[in-house]
Each structure stands twice: as structure tokens, then as C-alpha cells.
mmCIF file of C-alpha atoms in Angstrom:
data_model
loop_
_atom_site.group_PDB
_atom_site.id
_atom_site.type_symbol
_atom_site.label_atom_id
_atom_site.label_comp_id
_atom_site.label_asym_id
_atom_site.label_seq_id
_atom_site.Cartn_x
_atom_site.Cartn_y
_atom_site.Cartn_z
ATOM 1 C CA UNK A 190 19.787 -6.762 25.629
ATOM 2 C CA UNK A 191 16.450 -5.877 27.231
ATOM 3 C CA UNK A 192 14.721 -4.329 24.265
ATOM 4 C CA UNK A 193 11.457 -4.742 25.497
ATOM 5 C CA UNK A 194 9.840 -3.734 22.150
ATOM 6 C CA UNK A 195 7.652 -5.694 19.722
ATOM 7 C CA UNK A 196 8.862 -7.116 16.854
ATOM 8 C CA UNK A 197 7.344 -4.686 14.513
ATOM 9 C CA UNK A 198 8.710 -2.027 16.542
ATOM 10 C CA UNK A 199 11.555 -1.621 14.810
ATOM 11 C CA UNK A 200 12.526 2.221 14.223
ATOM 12 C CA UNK A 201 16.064 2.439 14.721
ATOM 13 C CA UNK A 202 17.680 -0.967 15.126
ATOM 14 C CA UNK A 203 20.559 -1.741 12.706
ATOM 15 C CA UNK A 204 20.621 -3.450 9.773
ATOM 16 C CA UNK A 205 22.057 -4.258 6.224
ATOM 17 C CA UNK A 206 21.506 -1.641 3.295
ATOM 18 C CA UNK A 207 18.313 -1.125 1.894
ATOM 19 C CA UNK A 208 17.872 -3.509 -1.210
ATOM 20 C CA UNK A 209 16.251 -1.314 -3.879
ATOM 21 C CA UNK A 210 13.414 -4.161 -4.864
ATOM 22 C CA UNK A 211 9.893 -3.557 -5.948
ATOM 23 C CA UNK A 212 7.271 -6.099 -8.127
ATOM 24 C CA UNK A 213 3.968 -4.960 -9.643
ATOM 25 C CA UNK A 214 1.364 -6.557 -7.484
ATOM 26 C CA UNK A 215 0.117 -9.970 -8.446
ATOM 27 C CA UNK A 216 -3.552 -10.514 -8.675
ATOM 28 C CA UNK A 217 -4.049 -12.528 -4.970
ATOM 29 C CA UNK A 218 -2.333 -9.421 -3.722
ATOM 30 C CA UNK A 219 -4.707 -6.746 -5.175
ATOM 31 C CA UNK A 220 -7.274 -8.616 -4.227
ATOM 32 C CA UNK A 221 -6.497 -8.739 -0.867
ATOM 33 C CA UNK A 222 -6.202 -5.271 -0.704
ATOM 34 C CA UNK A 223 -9.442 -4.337 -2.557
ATOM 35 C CA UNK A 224 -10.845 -6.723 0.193
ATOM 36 C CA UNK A 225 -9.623 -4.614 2.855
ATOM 37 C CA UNK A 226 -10.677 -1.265 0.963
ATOM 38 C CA UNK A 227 -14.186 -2.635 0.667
ATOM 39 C CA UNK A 228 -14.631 -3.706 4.666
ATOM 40 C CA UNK A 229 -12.962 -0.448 5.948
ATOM 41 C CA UNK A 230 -15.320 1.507 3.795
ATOM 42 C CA UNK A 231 -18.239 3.583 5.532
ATOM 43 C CA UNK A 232 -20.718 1.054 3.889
ATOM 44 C CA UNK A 233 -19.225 -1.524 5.983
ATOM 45 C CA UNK A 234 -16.910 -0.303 8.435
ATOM 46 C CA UNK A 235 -15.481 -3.799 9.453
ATOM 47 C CA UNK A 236 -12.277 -3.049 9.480
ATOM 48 C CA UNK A 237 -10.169 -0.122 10.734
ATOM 49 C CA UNK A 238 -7.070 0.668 9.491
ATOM 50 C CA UNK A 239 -5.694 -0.058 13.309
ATOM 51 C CA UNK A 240 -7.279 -2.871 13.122
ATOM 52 C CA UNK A 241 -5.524 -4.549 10.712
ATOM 53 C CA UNK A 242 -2.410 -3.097 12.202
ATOM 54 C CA UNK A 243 -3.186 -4.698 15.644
ATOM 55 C CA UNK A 244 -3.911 -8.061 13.916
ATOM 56 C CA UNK A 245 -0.497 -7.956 11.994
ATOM 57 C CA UNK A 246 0.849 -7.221 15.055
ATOM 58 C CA UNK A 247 -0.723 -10.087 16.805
ATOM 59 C CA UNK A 248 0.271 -12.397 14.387
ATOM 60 C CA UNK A 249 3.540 -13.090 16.721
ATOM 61 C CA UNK A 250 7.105 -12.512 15.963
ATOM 62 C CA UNK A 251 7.190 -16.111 14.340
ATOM 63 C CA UNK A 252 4.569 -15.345 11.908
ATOM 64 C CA UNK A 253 5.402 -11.747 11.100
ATOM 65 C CA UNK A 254 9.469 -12.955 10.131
ATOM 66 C CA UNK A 255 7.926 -15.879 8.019
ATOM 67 C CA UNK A 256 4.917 -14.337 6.150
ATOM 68 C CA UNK A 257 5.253 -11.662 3.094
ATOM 69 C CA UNK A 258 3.429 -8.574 3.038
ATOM 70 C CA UNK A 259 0.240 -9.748 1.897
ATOM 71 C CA UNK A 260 0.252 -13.009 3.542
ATOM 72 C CA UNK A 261 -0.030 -10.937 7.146
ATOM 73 C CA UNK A 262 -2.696 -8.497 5.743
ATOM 74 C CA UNK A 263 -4.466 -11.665 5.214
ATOM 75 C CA UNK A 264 -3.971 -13.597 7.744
ATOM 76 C CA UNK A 265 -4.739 -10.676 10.218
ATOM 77 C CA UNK A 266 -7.944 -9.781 7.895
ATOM 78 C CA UNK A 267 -9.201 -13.436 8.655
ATOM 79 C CA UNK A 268 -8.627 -13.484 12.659
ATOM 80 C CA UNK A 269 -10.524 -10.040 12.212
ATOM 81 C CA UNK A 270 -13.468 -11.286 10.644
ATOM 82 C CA UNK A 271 -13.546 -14.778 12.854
ATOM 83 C CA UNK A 272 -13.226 -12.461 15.878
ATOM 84 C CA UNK A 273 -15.794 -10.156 14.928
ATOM 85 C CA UNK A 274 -18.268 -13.336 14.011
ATOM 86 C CA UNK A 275 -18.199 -12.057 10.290
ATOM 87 C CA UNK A 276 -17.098 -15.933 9.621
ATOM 88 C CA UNK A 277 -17.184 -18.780 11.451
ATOM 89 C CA UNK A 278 -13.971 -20.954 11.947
ATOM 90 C CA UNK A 279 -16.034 -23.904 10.492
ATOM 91 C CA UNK A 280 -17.272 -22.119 7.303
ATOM 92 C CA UNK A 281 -13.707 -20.555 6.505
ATOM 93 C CA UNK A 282 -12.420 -24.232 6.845
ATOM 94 C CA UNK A 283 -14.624 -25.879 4.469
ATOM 95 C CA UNK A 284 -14.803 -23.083 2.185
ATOM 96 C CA UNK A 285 -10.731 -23.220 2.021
ATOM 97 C CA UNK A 286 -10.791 -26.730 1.271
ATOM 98 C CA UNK A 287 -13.109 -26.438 -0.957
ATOM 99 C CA UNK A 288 -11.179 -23.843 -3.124
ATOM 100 C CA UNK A 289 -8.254 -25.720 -2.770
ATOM 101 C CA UNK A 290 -10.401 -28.950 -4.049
ATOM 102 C CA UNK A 291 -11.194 -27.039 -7.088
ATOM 103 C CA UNK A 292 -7.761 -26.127 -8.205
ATOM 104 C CA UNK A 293 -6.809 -29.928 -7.716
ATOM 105 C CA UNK A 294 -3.886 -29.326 -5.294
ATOM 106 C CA UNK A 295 -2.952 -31.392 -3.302
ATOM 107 C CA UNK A 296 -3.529 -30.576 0.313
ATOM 108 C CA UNK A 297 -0.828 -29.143 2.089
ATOM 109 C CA UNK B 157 -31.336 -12.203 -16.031
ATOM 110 C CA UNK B 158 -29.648 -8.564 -15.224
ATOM 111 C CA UNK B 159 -26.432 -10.475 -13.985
ATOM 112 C CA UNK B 160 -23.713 -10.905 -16.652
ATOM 113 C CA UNK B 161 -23.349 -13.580 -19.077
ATOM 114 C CA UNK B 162 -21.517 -16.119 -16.294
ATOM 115 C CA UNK B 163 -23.687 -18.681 -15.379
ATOM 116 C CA UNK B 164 -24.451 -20.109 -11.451
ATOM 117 C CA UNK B 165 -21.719 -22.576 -11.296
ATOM 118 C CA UNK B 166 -18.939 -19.943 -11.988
ATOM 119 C CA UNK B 167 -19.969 -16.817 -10.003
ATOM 120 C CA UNK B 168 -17.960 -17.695 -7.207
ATOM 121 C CA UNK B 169 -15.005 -17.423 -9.895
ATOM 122 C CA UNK B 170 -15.896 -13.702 -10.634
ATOM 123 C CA UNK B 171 -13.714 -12.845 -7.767
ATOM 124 C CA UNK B 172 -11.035 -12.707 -9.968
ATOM 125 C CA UNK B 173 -11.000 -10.260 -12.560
ATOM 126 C CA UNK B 174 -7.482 -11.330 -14.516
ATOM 127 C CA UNK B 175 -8.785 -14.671 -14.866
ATOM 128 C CA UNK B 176 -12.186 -15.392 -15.485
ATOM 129 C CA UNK B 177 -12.631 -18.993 -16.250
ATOM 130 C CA UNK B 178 -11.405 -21.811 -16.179
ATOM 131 C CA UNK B 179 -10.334 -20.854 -12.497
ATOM 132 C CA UNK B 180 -6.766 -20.815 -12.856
ATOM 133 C CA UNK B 181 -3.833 -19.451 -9.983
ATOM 134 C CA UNK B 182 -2.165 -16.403 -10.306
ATOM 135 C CA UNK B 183 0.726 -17.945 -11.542
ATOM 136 C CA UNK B 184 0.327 -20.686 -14.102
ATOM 137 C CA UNK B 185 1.419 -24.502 -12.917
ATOM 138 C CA UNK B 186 2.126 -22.934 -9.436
ATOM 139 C CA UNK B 187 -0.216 -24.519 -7.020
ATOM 140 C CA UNK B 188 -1.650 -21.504 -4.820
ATOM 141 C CA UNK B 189 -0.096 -21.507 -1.594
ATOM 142 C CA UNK B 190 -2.395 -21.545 1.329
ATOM 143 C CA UNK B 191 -2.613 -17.795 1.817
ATOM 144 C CA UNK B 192 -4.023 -17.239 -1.745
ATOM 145 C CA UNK B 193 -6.540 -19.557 -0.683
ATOM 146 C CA UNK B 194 -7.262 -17.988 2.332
ATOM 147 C CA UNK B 195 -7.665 -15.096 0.210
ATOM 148 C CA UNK B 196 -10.033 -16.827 -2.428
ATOM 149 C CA UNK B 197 -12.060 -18.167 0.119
ATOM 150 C CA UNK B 198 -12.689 -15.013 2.156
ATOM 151 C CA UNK B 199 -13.717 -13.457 -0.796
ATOM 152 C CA UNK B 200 -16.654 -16.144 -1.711
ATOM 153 C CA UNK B 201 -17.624 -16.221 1.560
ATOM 154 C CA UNK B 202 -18.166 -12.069 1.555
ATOM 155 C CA UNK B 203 -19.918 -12.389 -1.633
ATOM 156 C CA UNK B 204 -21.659 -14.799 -0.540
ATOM 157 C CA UNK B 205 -23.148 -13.491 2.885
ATOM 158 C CA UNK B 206 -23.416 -9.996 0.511
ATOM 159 C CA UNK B 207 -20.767 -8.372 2.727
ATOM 160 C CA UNK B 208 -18.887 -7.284 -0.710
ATOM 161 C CA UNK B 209 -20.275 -8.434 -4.295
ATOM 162 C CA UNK B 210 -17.939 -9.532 -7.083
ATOM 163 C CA UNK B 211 -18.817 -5.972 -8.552
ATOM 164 C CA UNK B 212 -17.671 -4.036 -6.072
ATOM 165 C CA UNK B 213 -14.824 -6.222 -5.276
ATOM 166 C CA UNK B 214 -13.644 -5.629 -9.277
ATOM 167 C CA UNK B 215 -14.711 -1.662 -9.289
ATOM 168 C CA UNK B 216 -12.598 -1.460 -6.065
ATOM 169 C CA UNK B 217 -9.086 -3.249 -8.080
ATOM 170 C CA UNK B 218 -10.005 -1.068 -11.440
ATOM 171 C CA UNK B 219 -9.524 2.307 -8.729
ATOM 172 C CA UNK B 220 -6.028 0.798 -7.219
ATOM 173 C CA UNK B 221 -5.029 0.562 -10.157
ATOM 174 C CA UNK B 222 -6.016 4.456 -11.485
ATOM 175 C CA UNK B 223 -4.025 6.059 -8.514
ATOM 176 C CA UNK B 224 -0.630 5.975 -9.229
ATOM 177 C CA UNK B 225 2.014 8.636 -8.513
ATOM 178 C CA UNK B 226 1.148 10.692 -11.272
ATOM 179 C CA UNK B 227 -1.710 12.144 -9.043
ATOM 180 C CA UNK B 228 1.309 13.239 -6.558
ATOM 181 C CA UNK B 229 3.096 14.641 -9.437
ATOM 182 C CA UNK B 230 0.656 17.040 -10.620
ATOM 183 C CA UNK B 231 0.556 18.679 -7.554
ATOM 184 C CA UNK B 232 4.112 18.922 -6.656
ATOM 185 C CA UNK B 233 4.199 20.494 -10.534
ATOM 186 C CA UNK B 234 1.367 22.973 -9.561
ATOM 187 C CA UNK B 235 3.170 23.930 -6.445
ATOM 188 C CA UNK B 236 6.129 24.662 -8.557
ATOM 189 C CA UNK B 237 3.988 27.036 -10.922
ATOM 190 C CA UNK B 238 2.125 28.698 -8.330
ATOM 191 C CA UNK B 239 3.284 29.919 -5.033
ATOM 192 C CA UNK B 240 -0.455 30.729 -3.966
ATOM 193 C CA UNK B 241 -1.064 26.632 -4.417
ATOM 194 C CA UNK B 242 1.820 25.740 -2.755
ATOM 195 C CA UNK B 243 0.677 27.493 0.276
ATOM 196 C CA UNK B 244 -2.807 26.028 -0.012
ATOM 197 C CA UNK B 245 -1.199 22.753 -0.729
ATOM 198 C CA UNK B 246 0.943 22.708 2.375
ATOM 199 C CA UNK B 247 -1.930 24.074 4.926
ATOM 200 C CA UNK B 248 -4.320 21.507 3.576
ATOM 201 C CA UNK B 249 -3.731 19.101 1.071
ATOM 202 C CA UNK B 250 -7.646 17.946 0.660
ATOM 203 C CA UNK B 251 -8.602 20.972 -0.027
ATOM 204 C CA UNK B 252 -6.183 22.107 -2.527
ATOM 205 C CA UNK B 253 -6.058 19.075 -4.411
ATOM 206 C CA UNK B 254 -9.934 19.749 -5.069
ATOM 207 C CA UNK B 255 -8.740 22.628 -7.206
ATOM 208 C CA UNK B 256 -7.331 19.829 -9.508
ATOM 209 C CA UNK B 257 -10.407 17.878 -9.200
ATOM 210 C CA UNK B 258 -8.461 15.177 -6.898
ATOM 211 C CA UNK B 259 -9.853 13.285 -4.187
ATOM 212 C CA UNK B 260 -7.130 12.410 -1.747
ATOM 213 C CA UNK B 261 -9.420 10.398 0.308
ATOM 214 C CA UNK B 262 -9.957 10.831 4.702
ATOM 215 C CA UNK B 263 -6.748 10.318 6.171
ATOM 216 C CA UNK B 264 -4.773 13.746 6.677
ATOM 217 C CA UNK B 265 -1.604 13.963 4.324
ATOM 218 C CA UNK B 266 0.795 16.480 5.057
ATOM 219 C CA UNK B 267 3.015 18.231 2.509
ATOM 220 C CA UNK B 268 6.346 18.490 3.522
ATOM 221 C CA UNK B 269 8.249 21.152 1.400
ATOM 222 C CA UNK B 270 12.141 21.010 1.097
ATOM 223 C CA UNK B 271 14.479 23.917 0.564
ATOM 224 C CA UNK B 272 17.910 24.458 0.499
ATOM 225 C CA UNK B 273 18.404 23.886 4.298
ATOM 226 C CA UNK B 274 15.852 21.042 5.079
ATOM 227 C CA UNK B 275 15.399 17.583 3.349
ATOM 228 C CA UNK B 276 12.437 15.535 3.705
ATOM 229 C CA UNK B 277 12.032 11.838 4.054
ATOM 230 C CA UNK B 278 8.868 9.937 5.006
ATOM 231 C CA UNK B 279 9.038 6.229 6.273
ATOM 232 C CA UNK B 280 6.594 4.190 8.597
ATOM 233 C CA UNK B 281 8.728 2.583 10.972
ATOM 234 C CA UNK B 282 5.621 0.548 12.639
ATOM 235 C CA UNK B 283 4.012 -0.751 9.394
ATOM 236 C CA UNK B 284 3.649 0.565 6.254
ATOM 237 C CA UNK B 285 1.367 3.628 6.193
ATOM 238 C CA UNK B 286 2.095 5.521 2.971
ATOM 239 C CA UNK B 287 0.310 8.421 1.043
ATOM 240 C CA UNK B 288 -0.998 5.618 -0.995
ATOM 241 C CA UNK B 289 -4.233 8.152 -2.326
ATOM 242 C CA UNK B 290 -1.107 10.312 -3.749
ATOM 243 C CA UNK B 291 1.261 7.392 -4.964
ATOM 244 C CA UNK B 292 -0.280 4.104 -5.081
ATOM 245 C CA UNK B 293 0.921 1.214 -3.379
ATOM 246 C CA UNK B 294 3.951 1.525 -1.429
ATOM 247 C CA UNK B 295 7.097 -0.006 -3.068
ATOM 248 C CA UNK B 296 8.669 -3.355 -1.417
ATOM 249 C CA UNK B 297 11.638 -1.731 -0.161
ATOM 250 C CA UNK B 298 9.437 0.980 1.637
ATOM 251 C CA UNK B 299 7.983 -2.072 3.773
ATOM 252 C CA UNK B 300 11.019 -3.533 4.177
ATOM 253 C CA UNK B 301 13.228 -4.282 7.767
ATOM 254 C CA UNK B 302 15.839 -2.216 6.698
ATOM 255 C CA UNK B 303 14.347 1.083 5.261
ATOM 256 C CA UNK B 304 12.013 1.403 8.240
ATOM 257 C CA UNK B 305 14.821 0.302 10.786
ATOM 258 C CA UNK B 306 17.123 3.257 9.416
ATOM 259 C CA UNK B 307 15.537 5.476 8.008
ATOM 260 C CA UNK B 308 14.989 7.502 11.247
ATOM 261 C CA UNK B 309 18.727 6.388 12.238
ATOM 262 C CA UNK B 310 20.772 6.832 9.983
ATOM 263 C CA UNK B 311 18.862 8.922 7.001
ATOM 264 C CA UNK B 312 21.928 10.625 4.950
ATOM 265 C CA UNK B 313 23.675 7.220 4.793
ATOM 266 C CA UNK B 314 20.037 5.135 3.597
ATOM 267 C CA UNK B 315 19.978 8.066 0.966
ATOM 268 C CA UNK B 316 23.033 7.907 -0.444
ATOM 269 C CA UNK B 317 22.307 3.544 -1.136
ATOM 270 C CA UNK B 318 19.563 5.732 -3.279
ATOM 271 C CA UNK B 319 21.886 7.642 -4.618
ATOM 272 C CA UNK B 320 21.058 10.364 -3.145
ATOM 273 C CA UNK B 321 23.940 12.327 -1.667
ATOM 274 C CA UNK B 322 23.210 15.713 0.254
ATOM 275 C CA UNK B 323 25.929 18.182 1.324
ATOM 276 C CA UNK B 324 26.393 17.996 5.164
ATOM 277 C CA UNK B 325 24.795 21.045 5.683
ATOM 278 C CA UNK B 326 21.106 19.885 4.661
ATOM 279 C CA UNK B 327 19.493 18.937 7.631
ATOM 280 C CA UNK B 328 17.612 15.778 7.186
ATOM 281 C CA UNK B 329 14.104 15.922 8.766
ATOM 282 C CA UNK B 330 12.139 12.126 8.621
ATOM 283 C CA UNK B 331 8.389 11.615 9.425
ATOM 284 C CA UNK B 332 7.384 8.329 10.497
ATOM 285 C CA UNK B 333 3.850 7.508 9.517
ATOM 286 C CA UNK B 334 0.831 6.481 11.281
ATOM 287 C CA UNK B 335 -2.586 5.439 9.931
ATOM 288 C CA UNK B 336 -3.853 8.461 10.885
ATOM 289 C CA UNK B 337 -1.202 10.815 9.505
ATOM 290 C CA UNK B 338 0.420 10.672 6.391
ATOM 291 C CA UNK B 339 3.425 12.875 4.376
ATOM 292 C CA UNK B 340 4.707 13.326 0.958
ATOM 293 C CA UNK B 341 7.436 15.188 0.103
ATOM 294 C CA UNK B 342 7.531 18.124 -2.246
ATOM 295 C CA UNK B 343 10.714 18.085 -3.883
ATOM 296 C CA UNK B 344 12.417 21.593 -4.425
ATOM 297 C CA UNK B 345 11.912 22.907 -8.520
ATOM 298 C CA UNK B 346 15.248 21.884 -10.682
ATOM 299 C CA UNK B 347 17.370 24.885 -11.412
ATOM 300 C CA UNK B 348 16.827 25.903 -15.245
ATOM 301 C CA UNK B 349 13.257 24.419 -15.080
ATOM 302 C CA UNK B 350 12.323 28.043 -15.568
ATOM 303 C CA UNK B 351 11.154 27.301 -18.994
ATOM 304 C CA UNK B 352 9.029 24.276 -18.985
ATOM 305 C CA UNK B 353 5.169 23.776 -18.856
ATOM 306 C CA UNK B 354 3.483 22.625 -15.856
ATOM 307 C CA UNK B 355 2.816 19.080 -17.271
ATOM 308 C CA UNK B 356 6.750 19.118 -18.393
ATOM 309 C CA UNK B 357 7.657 19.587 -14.786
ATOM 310 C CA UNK B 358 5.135 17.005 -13.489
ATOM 311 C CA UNK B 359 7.180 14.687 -15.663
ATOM 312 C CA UNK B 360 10.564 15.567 -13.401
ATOM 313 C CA UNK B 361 8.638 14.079 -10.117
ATOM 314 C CA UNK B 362 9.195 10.990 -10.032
ATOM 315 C CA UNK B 363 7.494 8.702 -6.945
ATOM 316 C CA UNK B 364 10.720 8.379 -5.115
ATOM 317 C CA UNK B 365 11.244 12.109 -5.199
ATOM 318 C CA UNK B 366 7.983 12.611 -3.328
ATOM 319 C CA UNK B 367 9.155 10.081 -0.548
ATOM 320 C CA UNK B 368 12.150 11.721 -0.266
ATOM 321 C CA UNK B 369 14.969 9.095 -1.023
ATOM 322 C CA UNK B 370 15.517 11.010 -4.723
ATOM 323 C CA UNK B 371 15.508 14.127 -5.771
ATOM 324 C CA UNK B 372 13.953 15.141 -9.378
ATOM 325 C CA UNK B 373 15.874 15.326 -12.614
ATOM 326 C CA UNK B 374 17.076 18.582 -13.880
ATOM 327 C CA UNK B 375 15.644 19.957 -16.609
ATOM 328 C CA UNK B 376 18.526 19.619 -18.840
ATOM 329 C CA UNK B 377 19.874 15.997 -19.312
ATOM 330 C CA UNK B 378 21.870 14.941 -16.170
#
């Protein structure tokens, strides 16, 4: 087949039925999205709504079939704010293991 | 101090509003993966450059959490009640939600009305755009592969997995979303609704019925 689409291009294709599944969003998730609300607003303006869309989409195939919603919103959110010098590579890294520190896990 | 009664050492905490302190995951006894970290750690990091503060951050998850389809609902019910809003409501929905005191927020939503010829049915095949200022968040099977695969494709057969089964001779019309350009759907009024109050007819729309994959209850038991 030479589809020659994106992987989030999808409008179309074939698949299975459509499983009738919804949760009430967990905390991590809301606050993801009140993150995004916040740095799109005109205070800020830090993030566009195609933006985020263009960093989802970046993520690659790979990433985009193995993360959940949220976890691509975030992910994207972060390469958004590294590219755009918000935060440094270095300062996300330490503050990340430093979070993780805190909660005791073990790193992953 | 005109901060709240947290102290230093747990401001960074304040982040979360569900669970002040001790710090504890979403989840109890389920370590947080490395995306919820991600997620905590962007968040200090904002707060702490003064990007976003732990106010905002909180104000901004207490207004998610106040726009829920209910907001769609009361217009689709004033619509019913009054052709002159209806009109108003499909030539510009910003406007005529004002008249209900609603803000609907920047991005254009368009008001697609069904009828006894034409069904509506909204789906983002690219992502996930939604008229979230109308219905809240969009609900997991909205986002997932298969609704926006077919819902453009094969429409009458991803209604009827709803349970929604139109006679052959509705024609189907489906907008796909874009982050610029949103739709609801505004369902057509029950037969023998005739009776009921505005807010008794707000209670017949139902979320689903404004994307399009139901339709609402009749007024009578069904």
C-alpha cells in the first residue's frame, strides 16, 4: 500500500467497532490540561493550539501508538517548552528526578 | 504572610489540588509513571520561573471542571423554545449564547441543526478538537482510532454500535474538526415534548445527542 499519510492521519481507514469507553479524568490528567489552558492563554501565549497538535504529531508513529491521551499532550507540551527555551533540558532532568526522589520510587 | 497557611517546604506540592500533603500519586500505592512526573515537574518548574502560579494553575482545574455539557444543553433547549434563538444560535453561536450569559470562549463553534432529512455527526479525524467550551472534555471513545477512522466512512454503521439506527433516507452529514473550527449538533425536539418547560427539555439533551451519535429521549418514557 502506498498510503503516504501520517499516522495521525487517519480519517477513513478501517477498523474494529467503536468501544463505547469513557473515565472521569484523573488528577495528572487535569492538570495537564489546566497546564496547557494556562500557556495558550493571552497572558502567556506559549502555546497554540497547533502547536500542541504539531508536537503530538511529531512525537513519531512509535510514540503516538504507545502513549495515552495525556501522555502525548505532555510529552509534546515538554518538547514545546525545551524548544521554545521556556526550560532547559538540564533543569527538566533534575527537576524530574527530583520529583521522582520525593515519592521514593524507584527509578525507572 | 498573604500566602496561605502552607509553609516553604511544601509549596511546590500546591500543584496539586486533590492532594495537598503529604505528596501522594494520583493513585494510592501506584508509583507515578514517568509521564505524571513529567507532568509534576513541568508544573514546579512554571511556578517556579512565575510562568503559571499554583493559583492560577488550581482556578484554571476548578473552571474544567464547571463546563460540562449542561452548558450545551441549555441552548439546544432554548433553540427548541424559541425559533428566533435558534436562528441566532445557528448564525453565531458567541453571540447568542451571551443572551444566556455563556461564554463559549474564541474558537468559532458552529451549530449544526438536524431535521428530518439531514443527521449530524461531528468527529476530529486528525486529533481531538471538540466543542469542549459547550461539553467539557471529550469522551475516550471520541479520541479513539476507531471513531475518528469511521466516522467519516462509514457513519450510519458507527451509529447504529451507538444505538443509533436512522432510516435510510436520512442523509448523514459528518464534520471533521479542526482547532480552529468546531460543531455541535442540535438534536431535533422529541415529538410530544410540546408540553414541557425549557429546563425539562434541557434535561432530554444528553452530551452524546449534541455530538450526534444519539438522539434525545422522548418525552414520554421510551
Amino acid at each position: 500500500m502506498t498510503d503516504r499519510r501520517r499516522h495521525h492521519d487517519m480519517g477513513g481507514l478501517e477498523d474494529g467497532p467503536v468501544e463505547n469507553k469513557e473515565h472521569n479524568s484523573e488528577p495528572w490528567e487535569k492538570r495537564v490540561d489546566a497546564i496547557r489552558s494556562l500557556l495558550s492563554d493571552e497572558k502567556r501565549n506559549l502555546l497554540s493550539v497547533d502547536e500542541l497538535r504539531r508536537g503530538i504529531e511529531d512525537l513519531g508513529a512509535d510514540a503516538y501508538d504507545r502513549y495515552n491521551y495525556y501522555e502525548r499532550w505532555m510529552a509534546a507540551m515538554s518538547n514545546i517548552l525545551l524548544q521554545k527555551n521556556v526550560l532547559s533540558v538540564d533543569e527538566l532532568g533534575r527537576k524530574m528526578a527530583e520529583v521522582e526522589a520525593r515519592q521514593g520510587n524507584k527509578p525507572i | 504572610m498573604s500566602d496561605h497557611h502552607h509553609g516553604h517546604s511544601h509549596g511546590v506540592y500546591d500543584v496539586d489540588p486533590l492532594h495537598h500533603h503529604p505528596p501522594q500519586p494520583d493513585l494510592e500505592d501506584t508509583p507515578l509513571t514517568h509521564h505524571q512526573i513529567m507532568q509534576m515537574a513541568v508544573a514546579e518548574l512554571l511556578i517556579e520561573k512565575e510562568i503559571i502560579s499554583a493559583e492560577e494553575l488550581r482556578k484554571e482545574i476548578d473552571f474544567m471542571d464547571s463546563i460540562t455539557p449542561v452548558r450545551g444543553s441549555k441552548l439546544v433547549a432554548r433553540a427548541w423554545t424559541d425559533n428566533g434563538f435558534k436562528d441566532r444560535l445557528i448564525a453565531d453561536s458567541k453571540a447568542a449564547a451571551t443572551e444566556l450569559d455563556m461564554d463559549i470562549g474564541p474558537i468559532p463553534i458552529l451549530v449544526m441543526e438536524n431535521t428530518p432529512q439531514v443527521h449530524n455527526l461531528i468527529v476530529c479525524t486528525l486529533c481531538s478538537c471538540y466543542p469542549r467550551m459547550l461539553l467539557g472534555i471529550p469522551p475516550d471513545w471520541y479520541k479513539s482510532r476507531s471513531y475518528r477512522r469511521r466516522a467519516i466512512s462509514e457513519p450510519r454503521k458507527v451509529l447504529s454500535e451507538f444505538g443509533t439506527d436512522l432510516s435510510n433516507d436520512v442523509q448523514i452529514k459528518v464534520h471533521d474538526s479542526t482547532a480552529d473550527m468546531r460543531y455541535m449538533v442540535l438534536p431535533m425536539r422529541p415529538e410530544g415534548s410540546d408540553d414541557m418547560s425549557e429546563e425539562d427539555l434541557a434535561g432530554l439533551v444528553t452530551r452524546d445527542c449534541m455530538i450526534g451519535v444519539a438522539l434525545p429521549g422522548s418525552a414520554s418514557a421510551s
